[in-house]
XYZ file of C-alpha atoms in Angstrom:
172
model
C -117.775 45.197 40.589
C -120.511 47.710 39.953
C -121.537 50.094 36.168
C -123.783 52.641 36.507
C -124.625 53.961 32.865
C -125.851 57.463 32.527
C -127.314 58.725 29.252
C -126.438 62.072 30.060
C -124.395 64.141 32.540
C -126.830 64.817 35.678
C -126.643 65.436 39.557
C -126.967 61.827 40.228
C -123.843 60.691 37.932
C -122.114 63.432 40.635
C -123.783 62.194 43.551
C -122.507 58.447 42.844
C -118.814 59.778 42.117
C -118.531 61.676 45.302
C -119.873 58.477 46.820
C -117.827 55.262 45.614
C -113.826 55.474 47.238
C -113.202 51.788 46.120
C -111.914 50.337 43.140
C -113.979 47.983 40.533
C -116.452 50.644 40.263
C -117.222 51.928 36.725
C -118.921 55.143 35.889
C -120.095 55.309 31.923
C -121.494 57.965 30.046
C -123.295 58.433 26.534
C -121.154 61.232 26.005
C -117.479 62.031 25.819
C -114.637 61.764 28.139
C -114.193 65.547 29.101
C -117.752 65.481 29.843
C -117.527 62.782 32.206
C -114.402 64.141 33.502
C -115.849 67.274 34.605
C -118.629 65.288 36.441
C -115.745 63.094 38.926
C -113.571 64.043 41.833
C -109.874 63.896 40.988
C -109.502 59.919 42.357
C -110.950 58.669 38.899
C -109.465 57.617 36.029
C -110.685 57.983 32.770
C -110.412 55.005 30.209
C -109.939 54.385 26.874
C -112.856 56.608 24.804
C -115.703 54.075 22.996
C -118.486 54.474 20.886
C -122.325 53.624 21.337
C -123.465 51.766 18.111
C -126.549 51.099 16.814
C -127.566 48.455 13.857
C -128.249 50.202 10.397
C -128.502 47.140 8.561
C -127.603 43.587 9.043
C -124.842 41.714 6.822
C -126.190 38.162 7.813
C -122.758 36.905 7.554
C -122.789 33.031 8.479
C -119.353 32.241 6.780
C -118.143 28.451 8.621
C -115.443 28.882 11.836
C -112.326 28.012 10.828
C -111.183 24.694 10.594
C -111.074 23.146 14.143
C -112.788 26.235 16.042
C -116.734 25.518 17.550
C -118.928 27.715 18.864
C -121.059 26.896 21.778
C -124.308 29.027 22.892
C -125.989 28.987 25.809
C -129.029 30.526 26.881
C -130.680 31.705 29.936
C -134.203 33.883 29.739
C -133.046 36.559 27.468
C -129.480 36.576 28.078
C -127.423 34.664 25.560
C -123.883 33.942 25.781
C -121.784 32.542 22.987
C -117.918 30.659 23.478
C -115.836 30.195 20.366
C -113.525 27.234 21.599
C -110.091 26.856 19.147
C -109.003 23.822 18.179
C -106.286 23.664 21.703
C -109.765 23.906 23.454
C -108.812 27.933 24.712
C -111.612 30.595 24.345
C -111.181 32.410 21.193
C -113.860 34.524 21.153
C -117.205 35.162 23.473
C -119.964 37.643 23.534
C -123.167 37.982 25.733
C -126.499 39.775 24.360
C -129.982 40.704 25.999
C -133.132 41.535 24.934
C -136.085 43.827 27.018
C -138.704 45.014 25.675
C -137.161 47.842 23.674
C -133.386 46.671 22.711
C -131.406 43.941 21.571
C -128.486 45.061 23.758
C -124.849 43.283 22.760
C -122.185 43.247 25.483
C -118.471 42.473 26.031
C -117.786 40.922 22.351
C -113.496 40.052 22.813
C -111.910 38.070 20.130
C -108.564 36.814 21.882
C -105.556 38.998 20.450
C -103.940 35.778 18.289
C -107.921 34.655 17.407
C -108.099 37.459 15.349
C -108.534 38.488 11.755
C -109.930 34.531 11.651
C -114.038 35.769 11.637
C -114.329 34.912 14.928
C -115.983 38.064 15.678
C -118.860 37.910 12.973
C -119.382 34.417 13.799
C -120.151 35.831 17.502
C -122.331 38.382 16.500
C -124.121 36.218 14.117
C -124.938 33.670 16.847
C -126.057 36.295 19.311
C -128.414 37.904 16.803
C -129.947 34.583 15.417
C -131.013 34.238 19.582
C -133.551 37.631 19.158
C -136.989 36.894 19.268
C -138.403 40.513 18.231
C -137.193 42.841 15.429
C -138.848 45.590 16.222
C -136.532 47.293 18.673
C -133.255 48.314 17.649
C -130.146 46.824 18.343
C -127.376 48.380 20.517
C -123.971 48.074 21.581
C -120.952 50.093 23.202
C -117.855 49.689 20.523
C -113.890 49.800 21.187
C -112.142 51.860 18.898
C -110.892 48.612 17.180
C -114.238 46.633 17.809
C -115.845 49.933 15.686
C -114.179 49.109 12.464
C -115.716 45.442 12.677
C -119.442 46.748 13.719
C -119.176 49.144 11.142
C -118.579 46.615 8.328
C -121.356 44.810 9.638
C -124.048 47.605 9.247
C -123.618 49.659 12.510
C -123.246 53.785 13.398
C -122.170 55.659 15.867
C -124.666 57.515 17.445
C -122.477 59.241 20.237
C -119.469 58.846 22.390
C -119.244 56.860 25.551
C -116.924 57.419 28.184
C -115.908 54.748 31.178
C -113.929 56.160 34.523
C -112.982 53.876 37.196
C -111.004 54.425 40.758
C -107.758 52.613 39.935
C -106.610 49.668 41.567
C -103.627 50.166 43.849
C -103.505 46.943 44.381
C -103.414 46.953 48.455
């Protein structure tokens, strides 16, 4: 599986689309859907539309996991990932984060669908953000339309759309 992540439509986002025939490719775009559609040859599939986030203000929300839930982080140069095990010992809740020189970037934050409404998902973001090491830079993230409702409770705005396409899998 390969992303490519273009902050705006150019020839190259075309020149990659033309290129990939295979599946498990993604193609994202700070921008919205119809604008990446009109950048892809007919084989791709546009997904679901998201949003790209940015931190306005931090809650600091450290409320205790729920009784029997544990959170384990682990990190690795400046990636940090964090598990949120439930009591039955399956993964609740997880969330990666990196930081470069500019950005605090968040990535693939999933609560597991009968985890939820439990916290789970401020507890992850808590635990990634207590891992930065410089506030200077802002902090980013690309939002569900259900993760936006949590991310905006905690502080965050949209700053644009973000479309995804993909070659489906046919499964052959």
């Amino acid at each position: 599986m390969k992303r490519w992540v273009f902050p705006e439509l150019c020839a190259g986002l075309h020149d990659i689309a033309g290129e990939i025939t295979a599946p498990r490719h993604y193609l994202k775009l700070c921008g919205t859907n119809d604008e990446l559609q009109s950048a892809l040859p007919a084989c791709w599939e546009i997904q679901a539309a998201n949003y790209f986030m940015r931190a306005t203000a931090t809650t600091g929300d450290t409320r205790p996991l729920p009784e029997g839930y544990r959170l384990e982080l682990h990190q690795i140069g400046p990636v940090t990932r964090v598990h949120v095990i439930a009591p039955n010992g399956d993964l609740a809740a997880n969330g990666c984060a990196a930081e470069t020189a500019d950005a605090f970037i968040y990535d693939r934050i999933e609560t597991a669908s009968d985890h939820r409404r439990k916290g789970l998902g401020i507890a992850v973001m808590s635990a990634l953000g207590s891992a930065r090491k410089s506030f200077t830079g802002p902090q980013l993230l690309v939002a569900t339309e259900d993760g936006r409702s949590l991310y905006s409770n905690l502080g965050w705005t949209v700053i644009a759309p973000f479309a995804t396409a993909t070659i489906p899998d046919m499964g052959f």
